[in-house]
Short mmCIF file of C-alpha atoms in Angstrom, two decimals:
data_model
loop_
_atom_site.label_atom_id
_atom_site.label_comp_id
_atom_site.label_asym_id
_atom_site.label_seq_id
_atom_site.Cartn_x
_atom_site.Cartn_y
_atom_site.Cartn_z
CA UNK A 1 61.32 57.89 11.61
CA UNK A 2 58.02 56.51 11.16
CA UNK A 3 55.40 58.90 10.76
CA UNK A 4 53.15 59.47 13.89
CA UNK A 5 49.44 58.56 13.40
CA UNK A 6 46.52 60.72 14.44
CA UNK A 7 44.28 59.86 17.54
CA UNK A 8 41.72 59.42 14.24
CA UNK A 9 43.59 57.15 12.92
CA UNK A 10 44.72 55.16 15.99
CA UNK A 11 41.12 55.09 17.08
CA UNK A 12 40.34 53.25 13.28
CA UNK A 13 43.00 50.61 13.96
CA UNK A 14 42.21 49.92 17.15
CA UNK A 15 38.47 49.06 16.29
CA UNK A 16 39.84 47.18 13.04
CA UNK A 17 41.91 44.98 15.54
CA UNK A 18 38.82 44.48 18.02
CA UNK A 19 36.47 43.42 14.87
CA UNK A 20 38.66 40.57 13.47
CA UNK A 21 38.90 39.44 17.27
CA UNK A 22 35.13 39.52 17.32
CA UNK A 23 34.96 37.39 14.15
CA UNK A 24 37.20 35.10 15.44
CA UNK A 25 35.75 34.59 18.98
CA UNK A 26 32.18 34.57 17.00
CA UNK A 27 33.34 31.72 14.70
CA UNK A 28 34.74 29.60 17.58
CA UNK A 29 31.43 30.10 19.26
CA UNK A 30 29.46 28.73 16.19
CA UNK A 31 31.64 25.72 15.74
CA UNK A 32 31.38 24.51 19.19
CA UNK A 33 27.37 25.26 19.19
CA UNK A 34 27.40 23.17 15.93
CA UNK A 35 29.49 20.29 17.82
CA UNK A 36 26.95 20.24 20.73
CA UNK A 37 24.45 20.28 18.84
CA UNK A 38 25.80 17.15 16.60
CA UNK A 39 26.22 15.67 19.68
CA UNK A 40 22.69 16.03 21.54
CA UNK A 41 20.97 15.12 18.37
CA UNK A 42 17.67 13.64 18.91
CA UNK A 43 17.66 11.49 16.01
CA UNK A 44 14.17 10.14 16.46
CA UNK A 45 12.78 13.85 16.52
CA UNK A 46 14.40 14.60 13.55
CA UNK A 47 13.33 11.32 11.65
CA UNK A 48 9.97 12.12 12.73
CA UNK A 49 10.09 15.62 11.61
CA UNK A 50 11.22 14.79 8.18
CA UNK A 51 8.95 11.98 8.07
CA UNK A 52 5.95 14.61 8.86
CA UNK A 53 7.38 16.75 6.30
CA UNK A 54 7.10 14.34 3.52
CA UNK A 55 3.69 13.05 4.59
CA UNK A 56 2.43 16.85 4.30
CA UNK A 57 3.98 16.98 0.61
CA UNK A 58 2.39 13.95 -0.08
CA UNK A 59 -1.20 15.20 1.08
CA UNK A 60 -0.80 18.32 -1.10
CA UNK A 61 0.21 16.00 -3.93
CA UNK A 62 -2.58 13.89 -3.64
CA UNK A 63 -5.27 16.79 -3.74
CA UNK A 64 -3.70 18.15 -6.86
CA UNK A 65 -3.58 14.58 -8.52
CA UNK A 66 -7.28 14.66 -7.58
CA UNK A 67 -7.81 18.05 -9.36
CA UNK A 68 -5.87 16.49 -12.16
CA UNK A 69 -8.45 13.59 -12.52
CA UNK A 70 -11.45 15.72 -12.17
CA UNK A 71 -10.03 17.84 -14.84
CA UNK A 72 -9.54 14.66 -17.33
CA UNK A 73 -13.08 13.93 -16.40
CA UNK A 74 -14.68 16.78 -17.06
CA UNK A 75 -12.88 17.14 -20.94
CA UNK A 76 -13.42 13.79 -21.80
CA UNK A 77 -17.26 14.33 -20.66
CA UNK A 78 -17.02 17.27 -22.61
CA UNK A 79 -15.78 15.49 -25.79
CA UNK A 80 -18.69 13.21 -25.72
CA UNK A 81 -21.00 16.13 -25.38
CA UNK A 82 -19.70 18.20 -28.07
CA UNK A 83 -19.78 15.16 -30.74
CA UNK A 84 -23.45 14.60 -29.67
CA UNK A 85 -24.02 18.45 -30.58
CA UNK A 86 -22.11 17.90 -33.35
CA UNK A 87 -24.29 15.26 -34.99
CA UNK A 88 -27.40 17.37 -33.81
CA UNK A 89 -26.09 20.36 -35.95
CA UNK A 90 -25.40 18.04 -38.81
CA UNK A 91 -28.78 16.68 -38.99
CA UNK A 92 -30.63 20.13 -38.66
CA UNK A 93 -28.05 21.38 -41.80
CA UNK A 94 -29.36 18.34 -43.78
CA UNK A 95 -33.03 18.69 -42.73
CA UNK A 96 -32.96 22.29 -43.59
CA UNK A 97 -30.78 22.62 -46.96
CA UNK A 98 -33.67 21.95 -49.32
CA UNK A 99 -36.11 24.60 -47.39
CA UNK A 100 -33.77 26.83 -45.72
CA UNK A 101 -30.40 27.72 -47.31
CA UNK A 102 -29.21 30.62 -45.03
CA UNK A 103 -30.10 28.31 -41.87
CA UNK A 104 -28.92 25.30 -42.93
CA UNK A 105 -25.33 26.85 -43.55
CA UNK A 106 -25.69 28.15 -40.15
CA UNK A 107 -26.07 25.13 -38.65
CA UNK A 108 -22.98 23.80 -40.77
CA UNK A 109 -21.14 26.85 -39.12
CA UNK A 110 -21.68 26.09 -35.67
CA UNK A 111 -21.12 22.18 -36.12
CA UNK A 112 -17.74 23.23 -37.37
CA UNK A 113 -16.83 25.56 -34.39
CA UNK A 114 -17.96 22.44 -32.25
CA UNK A 115 -16.01 20.41 -34.32
CA UNK A 116 -12.98 22.80 -33.36
CA UNK A 117 -13.77 22.68 -30.07
CA UNK A 118 -13.44 18.56 -29.97
CA UNK A 119 -10.27 18.79 -31.76
CA UNK A 120 -8.57 21.28 -29.39
CA UNK A 121 -9.94 18.60 -26.39
CA UNK A 122 -8.54 15.70 -28.02
CA UNK A 123 -5.13 17.26 -28.38
CA UNK A 124 -5.21 18.37 -24.45
CA UNK A 125 -6.57 15.17 -23.17
CA UNK A 126 -3.79 12.92 -23.90
CA UNK A 127 -1.01 15.59 -22.60
CA UNK A 128 -3.55 16.06 -19.69
CA UNK A 129 -3.45 12.36 -18.89
CA UNK A 130 0.14 11.63 -19.68
CA UNK A 131 0.82 14.46 -16.75
CA UNK A 132 -1.69 12.92 -14.40
CA UNK A 133 0.21 9.63 -15.14
CA UNK A 134 3.06 10.91 -14.42
CA UNK A 135 2.12 12.67 -11.11
CA UNK A 136 0.06 9.52 -9.86
CA UNK A 137 3.59 7.75 -10.38
CA UNK A 138 5.51 10.52 -8.51
CA UNK A 139 2.74 10.45 -5.37
CA UNK A 140 3.23 6.34 -5.42
CA UNK A 141 6.78 6.53 -5.01
CA UNK A 142 6.66 9.28 -2.39
CA UNK A 143 4.12 7.09 -0.60
CA UNK A 144 6.45 4.00 -0.72
CA UNK A 145 9.44 6.30 0.36
CA UNK A 146 7.36 7.12 3.84
CA UNK A 147 6.59 3.78 4.62
CA UNK A 148 9.91 2.86 3.83
CA UNK A 149 11.59 5.57 6.35
CA UNK A 150 8.64 4.80 8.88
CA UNK A 151 10.12 1.21 9.06
CA UNK A 152 13.39 2.67 9.25
CA UNK A 153 12.35 4.53 12.12
CA UNK A 154 10.45 1.68 13.95
CA UNK A 155 13.52 -0.66 13.49
CA UNK A 156 16.19 2.36 14.63
CA UNK A 157 14.14 3.02 17.50
CA UNK A 158 14.31 -0.85 18.27
CA UNK A 159 17.91 -0.83 18.17
CA UNK A 160 18.31 2.07 20.50
CA UNK A 161 16.17 0.80 23.08
CA UNK A 162 17.77 -2.58 23.23
CA UNK A 163 21.36 -1.24 23.01
CA UNK A 164 20.37 1.22 26.01
CA UNK A 165 19.01 -2.32 27.79
CA UNK A 166 22.45 -3.61 26.97
CA UNK A 167 24.07 -0.96 28.48
CA UNK A 168 22.38 -1.20 32.10
CA UNK A 169 22.61 -5.06 31.81
CA UNK A 170 26.33 -4.80 31.21
CA UNK A 171 27.02 -2.10 33.54
CA UNK A 172 28.81 -2.96 36.96
CA UNK A 173 26.60 -4.92 39.20
CA UNK A 174 28.98 -4.92 42.05
CA UNK A 175 28.58 -1.26 41.99
CA UNK A 176 24.84 -1.13 41.14
CA UNK A 177 24.28 -3.92 44.07
CA UNK A 178 26.61 -1.03 46.39
CA UNK A 179 24.34 1.50 45.41
CA UNK A 180 21.25 -0.29 46.31
CA UNK A 181 22.68 -1.22 50.03
CA UNK A 182 23.35 2.46 50.62
CA UNK A 183 19.74 2.90 50.08
CA UNK A 184 18.41 0.19 51.96
CA UNK A 185 20.59 1.82 54.95
CA UNK A 186 19.24 5.05 54.12
CA UNK A 187 15.75 3.79 54.25
CA UNK A 188 16.21 1.80 57.79
CA UNK A 189 17.65 4.40 59.11
CA UNK A 190 14.68 6.89 58.42
CA UNK A 191 12.57 3.90 59.47
CA UNK A 192 14.46 3.51 63.02
CA UNK A 193 14.12 7.22 63.44
CA UNK A 194 10.40 7.25 62.92
CA UNK A 195 9.78 4.52 64.83
CA UNK A 196 11.76 5.80 68.07
CA UNK A 197 9.75 9.04 67.47
CA UNK A 198 6.45 7.31 67.94
CA UNK A 199 7.48 4.41 70.49
CA UNK A 200 5.27 4.84 73.84
CA UNK A 201 7.60 6.42 77.17
CA UNK A 202 8.53 3.30 78.97
CA UNK A 203 6.22 2.49 82.47
CA UNK A 204 8.92 1.40 84.87
CA UNK A 205 6.27 0.71 87.71
CA UNK A 206 4.74 -1.88 85.46
CA UNK A 207 8.21 -3.37 84.38
CA UNK A 208 9.19 -3.70 88.13
CA UNK A 209 5.96 -5.49 88.71
CA UNK A 210 6.25 -8.06 85.72
CA UNK A 211 10.45 -8.50 87.02
CA UNK A 212 9.12 -9.87 90.43
CA UNK A 213 6.20 -11.64 89.39
CA UNK A 214 8.40 -13.40 87.04
CA UNK A 215 11.17 -14.25 89.81
CA UNK A 216 8.36 -15.45 92.33
CA UNK A 217 7.20 -18.10 89.43
CA UNK A 218 10.63 -19.04 88.97
CA UNK A 219 11.23 -20.10 92.62
CA UNK A 220 8.03 -21.58 92.77
CA UNK A 221 8.83 -23.68 89.99
CA UNK A 222 12.34 -24.96 91.42
CA UNK A 223 10.49 -25.44 94.67
CA UNK A 224 8.33 -27.99 93.26
CA UNK A 225 11.33 -29.90 91.59
CA UNK A 226 12.58 -32.88 93.40
#
């Protein structure tokens, strides 16, 4: 005989079975939802959103590229200024070497620190310039890609519009004509109802006189015939 399960064990077993069913049901719902999304996906909207993201990335890259260019200009300008300062301290040292040896040595010490800074910057400038060139190339490629996607989007949008127009043009003309005839018929009924509703009540006395006068005129014309 099988060992009898306790109430607690039965509850756990039932919960386990229920969770499995829920997971299978959830997975089925997600799969169906994904299929629906793929069917109703607005391709133009997706492409537009992607292009917008690329444009934002390109804009951020341009800002960073501008900063790199300003940094490079600043470093090159600083090197030029430091070289001028180095020459100045060199000249001062020469002028003071006979009259004030201590000051002349201090001038040379300052020139040396400046030369070390020049050397450091001249080492950094090529690296910075190389980085800027690569960054500039990447930005250019990104902009080219954006323009390419824009052209593709316009092309595919035109093709989609043409396909829709052709689909309408190639639809069954008889069916479309029947639909139009039904519309005209309902329109005519509506107009007729409106005309009947707005018409004045008939004047029977006026109609009686008109009919009698017409008969008398016709009889007189008949008598005049020879």
